[in-house]
């Protein structure tokens, strides 16, 4: 089965493959800020006929999970999956196996007021610029944020050179 909450975005089952939403998803309503069905996003490696979805969930910040047993982390995550996708529970979809990996300090903590600590792309050092998801930009610390930061860095760099300023290839 597959959760019906995603029915509008569900890819039809083709050639016996998995069905569902082939994308990295984000949620503000669960401890896992991002998740993906690996049977869809990486079918060559993770799709197994008849075994359904394989969710990868990133729980962050993970402070409250570090000292929990793996079984408790899985149970908490599964409760939240059922909360986000009630049809999964209604269909009787269950977790058949799990693996928990804990990294104590792998991600930063988002909180109100923290943007002031993110460095800008322009630095006080001449001809030295910063780009990366950790720098100040409008996105969270993510791949999208890194790409946005790269564009902002290129714009700042371009303004430093009169020769480059005449080109509008960066918008």
PDB file of C-alpha atoms in Angstrom:
ATOM      1  CA  UNK A   1       0.000   0.000   0.000  1.00  0.00           C
ATOM      2  CA  UNK A   2       0.880   3.639  -0.135  1.00  0.00           C
ATOM      3  CA  UNK A   3      -0.353   6.600   1.842  1.00  0.00           C
ATOM      4  CA  UNK A   4      -3.354   8.231   0.200  1.00  0.00           C
ATOM      5  CA  UNK A   5      -2.505  11.715   1.516  1.00  0.00           C
ATOM      6  CA  UNK A   6      -0.062  12.013  -1.402  1.00  0.00           C
ATOM      7  CA  UNK A   7      -2.576  10.826  -3.984  1.00  0.00           C
ATOM      8  CA  UNK A   8      -2.321  14.004  -6.065  1.00  0.00           C
ATOM      9  CA  UNK A   9       1.436  13.592  -6.455  1.00  0.00           C
ATOM     10  CA  UNK A  10       1.669   9.826  -6.655  1.00  0.00           C
ATOM     11  CA  UNK A  11       3.599   8.298  -9.481  1.00  0.00           C
ATOM     12  CA  UNK A  12       1.707   5.341 -10.924  1.00  0.00           C
ATOM     13  CA  UNK A  13       3.171   1.903 -10.431  1.00  0.00           C
ATOM     14  CA  UNK A  14       5.033   1.103 -13.628  1.00  0.00           C
ATOM     15  CA  UNK A  15       6.714  -2.150 -14.501  1.00  0.00           C
ATOM     16  CA  UNK A  16       6.144  -3.536 -11.030  1.00  0.00           C
ATOM     17  CA  UNK A  17       8.034  -0.650  -9.408  1.00  0.00           C
ATOM     18  CA  UNK A  18       7.117   1.256  -6.302  1.00  0.00           C
ATOM     19  CA  UNK A  19       4.499   3.967  -6.369  1.00  0.00           C
ATOM     20  CA  UNK A  20       4.449   7.193  -4.438  1.00  0.00           C
ATOM     21  CA  UNK A  21       6.196  10.545  -4.421  1.00  0.00           C
ATOM     22  CA  UNK A  22       9.751  10.434  -5.811  1.00  0.00           C
ATOM     23  CA  UNK A  23      11.259  13.358  -3.957  1.00  0.00           C
ATOM     24  CA  UNK A  24      12.923  14.512  -0.776  1.00  0.00           C
ATOM     25  CA  UNK A  25      10.154  15.807   1.479  1.00  0.00           C
ATOM     26  CA  UNK A  26      10.212  18.274   4.351  1.00  0.00           C
ATOM     27  CA  UNK A  27       7.884  18.510   7.333  1.00  0.00           C
ATOM     28  CA  UNK A  28       7.553  21.002  10.152  1.00  0.00           C
ATOM     29  CA  UNK A  29       5.092  18.640  11.862  1.00  0.00           C
ATOM     30  CA  UNK A  30       7.501  15.867  12.846  1.00  0.00           C
ATOM     31  CA  UNK A  31      10.883  15.446  14.485  1.00  0.00           C
ATOM     32  CA  UNK A  32      12.235  14.279  11.148  1.00  0.00           C
ATOM     33  CA  UNK A  33      12.695  17.505   9.238  1.00  0.00           C
ATOM     34  CA  UNK A  34      13.294  15.722   5.957  1.00  0.00           C
ATOM     35  CA  UNK A  35      12.483  12.275   4.676  1.00  0.00           C
ATOM     36  CA  UNK A  36      12.368  10.273   1.481  1.00  0.00           C
ATOM     37  CA  UNK A  37      11.061   6.940   0.260  1.00  0.00           C
ATOM     38  CA  UNK A  38      14.317   5.363  -0.903  1.00  0.00           C
ATOM     39  CA  UNK A  39      12.385   2.717  -2.855  1.00  0.00           C
ATOM     40  CA  UNK A  40      11.379   5.633  -5.116  1.00  0.00           C
ATOM     41  CA  UNK A  41      14.314   8.030  -4.982  1.00  0.00           C
ATOM     42  CA  UNK A  42      16.953   5.292  -5.403  1.00  0.00           C
ATOM     43  CA  UNK A  43      15.088   2.268  -6.767  1.00  0.00           C
ATOM     44  CA  UNK A  44      18.157   0.482  -8.147  1.00  0.00           C
ATOM     45  CA  UNK A  45      19.568   0.255  -4.640  1.00  0.00           C
ATOM     46  CA  UNK A  46      16.495   0.095  -2.416  1.00  0.00           C
ATOM     47  CA  UNK A  47      13.365  -1.115  -4.208  1.00  0.00           C
ATOM     48  CA  UNK A  48      12.478  -4.704  -3.360  1.00  0.00           C
ATOM     49  CA  UNK A  49       9.312  -6.128  -4.984  1.00  0.00           C
ATOM     50  CA  UNK A  50       6.560  -6.792  -2.484  1.00  0.00           C
ATOM     51  CA  UNK A  51       8.326  -5.017   0.378  1.00  0.00           C
ATOM     52  CA  UNK A  52       6.794  -1.558   0.012  1.00  0.00           C
ATOM     53  CA  UNK A  53       8.420   1.698   1.008  1.00  0.00           C
ATOM     54  CA  UNK A  54      11.753   2.295   2.660  1.00  0.00           C
ATOM     55  CA  UNK A  55      11.627   5.586   4.528  1.00  0.00           C
ATOM     56  CA  UNK A  56      14.770   7.416   5.475  1.00  0.00           C
ATOM     57  CA  UNK A  57      14.017   9.977   8.173  1.00  0.00           C
ATOM     58  CA  UNK A  58      16.479  12.553   9.516  1.00  0.00           C
ATOM     59  CA  UNK A  59      15.613  13.535  13.085  1.00  0.00           C
ATOM     60  CA  UNK A  60      17.045  16.905  13.966  1.00  0.00           C
ATOM     61  CA  UNK A  61      17.808  18.370  16.377  1.00  0.00           C
ATOM     62  CA  UNK A  62      18.417  14.920  17.796  1.00  0.00           C
ATOM     63  CA  UNK A  63      19.222  15.744  21.413  1.00  0.00           C
ATOM     64  CA  UNK A  64      16.217  13.936  22.842  1.00  0.00           C
ATOM     65  CA  UNK A  65      16.940  10.821  20.758  1.00  0.00           C
ATOM     66  CA  UNK A  66      20.622  10.346  21.569  1.00  0.00           C
ATOM     67  CA  UNK A  67      20.023   8.540  24.853  1.00  0.00           C
ATOM     68  CA  UNK A  68      16.927   6.662  23.671  1.00  0.00           C
ATOM     69  CA  UNK A  69      17.156   3.033  22.627  1.00  0.00           C
ATOM     70  CA  UNK A  70      16.964   2.322  18.906  1.00  0.00           C
ATOM     71  CA  UNK A  71      13.589   0.633  19.453  1.00  0.00           C
ATOM     72  CA  UNK A  72      12.213   3.756  21.157  1.00  0.00           C
ATOM     73  CA  UNK A  73      13.525   6.020  18.371  1.00  0.00           C
ATOM     74  CA  UNK A  74      11.830   3.795  15.784  1.00  0.00           C
ATOM     75  CA  UNK A  75       8.562   3.687  17.754  1.00  0.00           C
ATOM     76  CA  UNK A  76       8.527   7.492  18.117  1.00  0.00           C
ATOM     77  CA  UNK A  77       9.286   7.972  14.425  1.00  0.00           C
ATOM     78  CA  UNK A  78       6.611   5.478  13.378  1.00  0.00           C
ATOM     79  CA  UNK A  79       4.033   7.304  15.532  1.00  0.00           C
ATOM     80  CA  UNK A  80       4.898  10.508  13.699  1.00  0.00           C
ATOM     81  CA  UNK A  81       4.698   8.791  10.288  1.00  0.00           C
ATOM     82  CA  UNK A  82       1.202   7.595  11.220  1.00  0.00           C
ATOM     83  CA  UNK A  83       0.311  11.115  12.369  1.00  0.00           C
ATOM     84  CA  UNK A  84       1.482  12.651   9.067  1.00  0.00           C
ATOM     85  CA  UNK A  85      -0.059   9.856   6.990  1.00  0.00           C
ATOM     86  CA  UNK A  86      -3.122   8.425   8.797  1.00  0.00           C
ATOM     87  CA  UNK A  87      -3.909   6.190   5.818  1.00  0.00           C
ATOM     88  CA  UNK A  88      -0.657   4.290   6.428  1.00  0.00           C
ATOM     89  CA  UNK A  89      -1.994   3.131   9.795  1.00  0.00           C
ATOM     90  CA  UNK A  90      -5.507   2.584   8.395  1.00  0.00           C
ATOM     91  CA  UNK A  91      -4.054   0.289   5.715  1.00  0.00           C
ATOM     92  CA  UNK A  92      -2.116  -1.632   8.342  1.00  0.00           C
ATOM     93  CA  UNK A  93       1.280  -0.625   6.991  1.00  0.00           C
ATOM     94  CA  UNK A  94       3.954  -1.570   9.498  1.00  0.00           C
ATOM     95  CA  UNK A  95       7.664  -1.196  10.009  1.00  0.00           C
ATOM     96  CA  UNK A  96       9.279  -4.526   9.128  1.00  0.00           C
ATOM     97  CA  UNK A  97      12.871  -3.512   9.868  1.00  0.00           C
ATOM     98  CA  UNK A  98      14.815  -0.454  10.939  1.00  0.00           C
ATOM     99  CA  UNK A  99      18.293   0.924  11.463  1.00  0.00           C
ATOM    100  CA  UNK A 100      19.137   3.870  13.682  1.00  0.00           C
ATOM    101  CA  UNK A 101      22.332   5.882  13.207  1.00  0.00           C
ATOM    102  CA  UNK A 102      23.120   8.547  15.808  1.00  0.00           C
ATOM    103  CA  UNK A 103      25.457  11.457  15.102  1.00  0.00           C
ATOM    104  CA  UNK A 104      25.638  13.794  18.077  1.00  0.00           C
ATOM    105  CA  UNK A 105      26.905  16.940  16.366  1.00  0.00           C
ATOM    106  CA  UNK A 106      26.317  16.553  12.649  1.00  0.00           C
ATOM    107  CA  UNK A 107      23.716  19.300  12.110  1.00  0.00           C
ATOM    108  CA  UNK A 108      23.278  22.806  13.397  1.00  0.00           C
ATOM    109  CA  UNK A 109      20.291  23.887  15.453  1.00  0.00           C
ATOM    110  CA  UNK A 110      17.848  26.336  13.953  1.00  0.00           C
ATOM    111  CA  UNK A 111      16.336  28.726  16.438  1.00  0.00           C
ATOM    112  CA  UNK A 112      14.954  32.259  16.370  1.00  0.00           C
ATOM    113  CA  UNK A 113      17.703  34.863  16.313  1.00  0.00           C
ATOM    114  CA  UNK A 114      20.466  32.558  15.059  1.00  0.00           C
ATOM    115  CA  UNK A 115      20.754  34.158  11.599  1.00  0.00           C
ATOM    116  CA  UNK A 116      22.865  36.941  13.135  1.00  0.00           C
ATOM    117  CA  UNK A 117      25.638  34.386  13.615  1.00  0.00           C
ATOM    118  CA  UNK A 118      25.719  33.316   9.963  1.00  0.00           C
ATOM    119  CA  UNK A 119      28.546  35.119   8.147  1.00  0.00           C
ATOM    120  CA  UNK A 120      27.809  37.170   5.026  1.00  0.00           C
ATOM    121  CA  UNK A 121      29.326  36.337   1.655  1.00  0.00           C
ATOM    122  CA  UNK A 122      31.496  39.493   1.725  1.00  0.00           C
ATOM    123  CA  UNK A 123      34.315  39.375   4.273  1.00  0.00           C
ATOM    124  CA  UNK A 124      36.625  42.117   5.607  1.00  0.00           C
ATOM    125  CA  UNK A 125      39.527  40.406   3.789  1.00  0.00           C
ATOM    126  CA  UNK A 126      39.998  41.793   0.259  1.00  0.00           C
ATOM    127  CA  UNK A 127      39.081  39.331  -2.519  1.00  0.00           C
ATOM    128  CA  UNK A 128      37.979  36.679  -0.011  1.00  0.00           C
ATOM    129  CA  UNK A 129      34.326  35.625  -0.193  1.00  0.00           C
ATOM    130  CA  UNK A 130      32.246  32.930   1.479  1.00  0.00           C
ATOM    131  CA  UNK A 131      29.722  30.529   0.023  1.00  0.00           C
ATOM    132  CA  UNK A 132      28.034  27.616   1.727  1.00  0.00           C
ATOM    133  CA  UNK A 133      24.817  26.631   3.397  1.00  0.00           C
ATOM    134  CA  UNK A 134      26.112  27.953   6.722  1.00  0.00           C
ATOM    135  CA  UNK A 135      26.399  31.535   5.412  1.00  0.00           C
ATOM    136  CA  UNK A 136      23.646  34.122   5.597  1.00  0.00           C
ATOM    137  CA  UNK A 137      20.938  33.468   2.979  1.00  0.00           C
ATOM    138  CA  UNK A 138      17.170  32.944   2.995  1.00  0.00           C
ATOM    139  CA  UNK A 139      17.150  29.142   3.214  1.00  0.00           C
ATOM    140  CA  UNK A 140      17.904  26.657   5.969  1.00  0.00           C
ATOM    141  CA  UNK A 141      21.287  24.948   6.129  1.00  0.00           C
ATOM    142  CA  UNK A 142      20.649  22.648   3.171  1.00  0.00           C
ATOM    143  CA  UNK A 143      21.676  21.887  -0.401  1.00  0.00           C
ATOM    144  CA  UNK A 144      19.224  24.556  -1.543  1.00  0.00           C
ATOM    145  CA  UNK A 145      20.778  27.006   0.908  1.00  0.00           C
ATOM    146  CA  UNK A 146      24.258  26.171  -0.384  1.00  0.00           C
ATOM    147  CA  UNK A 147      23.168  26.825  -3.976  1.00  0.00           C
ATOM    148  CA  UNK A 148      21.509  30.105  -2.984  1.00  0.00           C
ATOM    149  CA  UNK A 149      24.623  31.142  -1.085  1.00  0.00           C
ATOM    150  CA  UNK A 150      26.766  30.400  -4.149  1.00  0.00           C
ATOM    151  CA  UNK A 151      24.620  32.725  -6.251  1.00  0.00           C
ATOM    152  CA  UNK A 152      24.778  35.455  -3.606  1.00  0.00           C
ATOM    153  CA  UNK A 153      28.547  35.033  -3.341  1.00  0.00           C
ATOM    154  CA  UNK A 154      28.913  35.337  -7.126  1.00  0.00           C
ATOM    155  CA  UNK A 155      26.859  38.554  -7.091  1.00  0.00           C
ATOM    156  CA  UNK A 156      29.000  40.052  -4.328  1.00  0.00           C
ATOM    157  CA  UNK A 157      32.160  39.002  -6.150  1.00  0.00           C
ATOM    158  CA  UNK A 158      30.894  40.492  -9.396  1.00  0.00           C
ATOM    159  CA  UNK A 159      30.311  43.883  -7.742  1.00  0.00           C
ATOM    160  CA  UNK A 160      33.967  43.927  -6.684  1.00  0.00           C
ATOM    161  CA  UNK A 161      35.181  44.003 -10.267  1.00  0.00           C
ATOM    162  CA  UNK A 162      34.345  46.810 -12.684  1.00  0.00           C
ATOM    163  CA  UNK A 163      35.076  44.485 -15.585  1.00  0.00           C
ATOM    164  CA  UNK A 164      32.637  41.818 -14.343  1.00  0.00           C
ATOM    165  CA  UNK A 165      29.971  44.329 -13.320  1.00  0.00           C
ATOM    166  CA  UNK A 166      29.101  44.981 -16.980  1.00  0.00           C
ATOM    167  CA  UNK A 167      27.830  41.408 -17.410  1.00  0.00           C
ATOM    168  CA  UNK A 168      24.371  40.404 -16.237  1.00  0.00           C
ATOM    169  CA  UNK A 169      24.771  36.617 -16.382  1.00  0.00           C
ATOM    170  CA  UNK A 170      23.937  36.358 -12.673  1.00  0.00           C
ATOM    171  CA  UNK A 171      20.725  38.347 -12.745  1.00  0.00           C
TER     172      UNK A 171
END
